Amino acid sequence: MQSRMSEMQEKLERETMVAASGGGMVEVTVDGQGNIKGVSIDPAVVDPEEVEMLEDLIVAAASAAQRRAKDRMESEMRQAAGGLPLPGLGNILGGP
């Protein structure tokens, strides 16, 4: 099982997930472990008068991308465990 977990972690490091906010105006790319790998911002939302809105869009997209990575990691861990219940998995991965 430990080798399956190692393989799963390596696989997740290679995967990327993208989430957007503001109707696609801001996109954040994360790896399978939730580390931010890139941010794309549509020039139309770059307005010196609306910096706070842009900051909110970035946070929203980053949070959504990290949630996707966490969900993917949970799925992979359950699969690597052969479908066995993993009590406390959400806590281990930073959940409530």
C-alpha atoms as a printed R data frame, in Angstrom:
   type eleno elety resid chain resno       x      y       z
1  ATOM     1    CA   MET     A     1   0.000  0.000   0.000
2  ATOM     2    CA   GLN     A     2   2.890  2.368   0.722
3  ATOM     3    CA   SER     A     3   4.191  1.962  -2.834
4  ATOM     4    CA   ARG     A     4   0.709  2.767  -4.183
5  ATOM     5    CA   MET     A     5   0.633  5.924  -2.055
6  ATOM     6    CA   SER     A     6   4.063  6.969  -3.372
7  ATOM     7    CA   GLU     A     7   2.929  6.380  -6.949
8  ATOM     8    CA   MET     A     8  -0.229  8.380  -6.262
9  ATOM     9    CA   GLN     A     9   1.764 11.316  -4.882
10 ATOM    10    CA   GLU     A    10   4.062 11.325  -7.923
11 ATOM    11    CA   LYS     A    11   1.050 11.192 -10.236
12 ATOM    12    CA   LEU     A    12  -0.608 14.112  -8.433
13 ATOM    13    CA   GLU     A    13   2.562 16.208  -8.702
14 ATOM    14    CA   ARG     A    14   2.337 15.879 -12.500
15 ATOM    15    CA   GLU     A    15  -1.383 16.669 -12.750
16 ATOM    16    CA   THR     A    16  -2.723 20.188 -13.040
17 ATOM    17    CA   MET     A    17  -6.145 21.635 -12.355
18 ATOM    18    CA   VAL     A    18  -7.481 25.008 -13.433
19 ATOM    19    CA   ALA     A    19 -10.245 27.047 -11.848
20 ATOM    20    CA   ALA     A    20 -11.605 30.401 -12.965
21 ATOM    21    CA   SER     A    21 -13.514 33.274 -11.438
22 ATOM    22    CA   GLY     A    22 -15.128 36.384 -12.821
23 ATOM    23    CA   GLY     A    23 -16.542 34.477 -15.765
24 ATOM    24    CA   GLY     A    24 -13.086 33.272 -16.795
25 ATOM    25    CA   MET     A    25 -11.370 36.631 -16.338
26 ATOM    26    CA   VAL     A    26  -8.978 35.143 -13.756
27 ATOM    27    CA   GLU     A    27  -7.648 31.584 -13.933
28 ATOM    28    CA   VAL     A    28  -5.413 29.819 -11.442
29 ATOM    29    CA   THR     A    29  -3.543 26.596 -12.198
30 ATOM    30    CA   VAL     A    30  -2.473 24.280  -9.377
31 ATOM    31    CA   ASP     A    31  -0.714 20.946  -9.266
32 ATOM    32    CA   GLY     A    32  -2.397 17.891  -7.800
33 ATOM    33    CA   GLN     A    33  -1.160 18.829  -4.350
34 ATOM    34    CA   GLY     A    34  -2.725 22.292  -4.490
35 ATOM    35    CA   ASN     A    35   0.455 24.272  -5.119
36 ATOM    36    CA   ILE     A    36  -0.211 27.300  -7.328
37 ATOM    37    CA   LYS     A    37   1.652 26.944 -10.620
38 ATOM    38    CA   GLY     A    38   0.236 29.865 -12.576
39 ATOM    39    CA   VAL     A    39  -2.185 32.765 -12.687
40 ATOM    40    CA   SER     A    40  -3.767 34.173 -15.840
41 ATOM    41    CA   ILE     A    41  -5.532 37.543 -15.751
42 ATOM    42    CA   ASP     A    42  -7.564 38.996 -18.609
43 ATOM    43    CA   PRO     A    43  -6.246 42.540 -19.212
44 ATOM    44    CA   ALA     A    44  -9.846 43.788 -19.172
45 ATOM    45    CA   VAL     A    45  -9.966 43.358 -15.372
46 ATOM    46    CA   VAL     A    46  -6.747 45.250 -14.733
47 ATOM    47    CA   ASP     A    47  -8.124 48.587 -13.621
48 ATOM    48    CA   PRO     A    48  -6.238 50.691 -11.049
49 ATOM    49    CA   GLU     A    49  -9.607 51.770  -9.655
50 ATOM    50    CA   GLU     A    50 -10.718 48.155  -9.103
51 ATOM    51    CA   VAL     A    51  -7.680 46.508  -7.494
52 ATOM    52    CA   GLU     A    52  -9.763 45.092  -4.645
53 ATOM    53    CA   MET     A    53 -12.093 43.345  -7.107
54 ATOM    54    CA   LEU     A    54  -9.110 41.800  -8.913
55 ATOM    55    CA   GLU     A    55  -7.683 40.598  -5.611
56 ATOM    56    CA   ASP     A    56 -11.028 38.990  -4.757
57 ATOM    57    CA   LEU     A    57 -11.150 37.245  -8.145
58 ATOM    58    CA   ILE     A    58  -7.640 35.858  -7.664
59 ATOM    59    CA   VAL     A    59  -8.460 34.544  -4.197
60 ATOM    60    CA   ALA     A    60 -11.701 32.968  -5.455
61 ATOM    61    CA   ALA     A    61  -9.979 31.228  -8.370
62 ATOM    62    CA   ALA     A    62  -7.069 30.040  -6.209
63 ATOM    63    CA   SER     A    63  -9.423 28.659  -3.562
64 ATOM    64    CA   ALA     A    64 -11.492 26.825  -6.172
65 ATOM    65    CA   ALA     A    65  -8.391 25.334  -7.807
66 ATOM    66    CA   GLN     A    66  -7.024 24.181  -4.465
67 ATOM    67    CA   ARG     A    67 -10.397 22.589  -3.584
68 ATOM    68    CA   ARG     A    68 -10.267 20.670  -6.882
69 ATOM    69    CA   ALA     A    69  -6.757 19.470  -6.087
70 ATOM    70    CA   LYS     A    70  -7.828 18.386  -2.588
71 ATOM    71    CA   ASP     A    71 -10.851 16.519  -3.974
72 ATOM    72    CA   ARG     A    72  -8.641 14.792  -6.542
73 ATOM    73    CA   MET     A    73  -6.095 13.847  -3.885
74 ATOM    74    CA   GLU     A    74  -8.829 12.393  -1.652
75 ATOM    75    CA   SER     A    75 -10.138 10.361  -4.576
76 ATOM    76    CA   GLU     A    76  -6.670  9.049  -5.416
77 ATOM    77    CA   MET     A    77  -5.948  8.179  -1.781
78 ATOM    78    CA   ARG     A    78  -9.198  6.231  -1.475
79 ATOM    79    CA   GLN     A    79  -8.401  4.403  -4.703
80 ATOM    80    CA   ALA     A    80  -4.851  3.634  -3.519
81 ATOM    81    CA   ALA     A    81  -6.298  2.267  -0.278
82 ATOM    82    CA   GLY     A    82  -8.384 -0.161  -2.296
83 ATOM    83    CA   GLY     A    83 -11.649  1.457  -1.333
84 ATOM    84    CA   LEU     A    84 -11.045  0.996   2.384
85 ATOM    85    CA   PRO     A    85 -12.510  3.749   4.557
86 ATOM    86    CA   LEU     A    86  -9.898  6.292   5.585
87 ATOM    87    CA   PRO     A    87 -11.157  7.928   8.785
88 ATOM    88    CA   GLY     A    88  -9.908 11.474   9.267
89 ATOM    89    CA   LEU     A    89  -8.757 11.824   5.650
90 ATOM    90    CA   GLY     A    90 -10.279 15.299   5.390
91 ATOM    91    CA   ASN     A    91  -8.389 16.405   8.494
92 ATOM    92    CA   ILE     A    92  -5.113 15.074   7.110
93 ATOM    93    CA   LEU     A    93  -5.631 17.001   3.872
94 ATOM    94    CA   GLY     A    94  -6.544 20.228   5.627
95 ATOM    95    CA   GLY     A    95 -10.294 19.798   5.894
96 ATOM    96    CA   PRO     A    96 -12.593 20.478   8.819
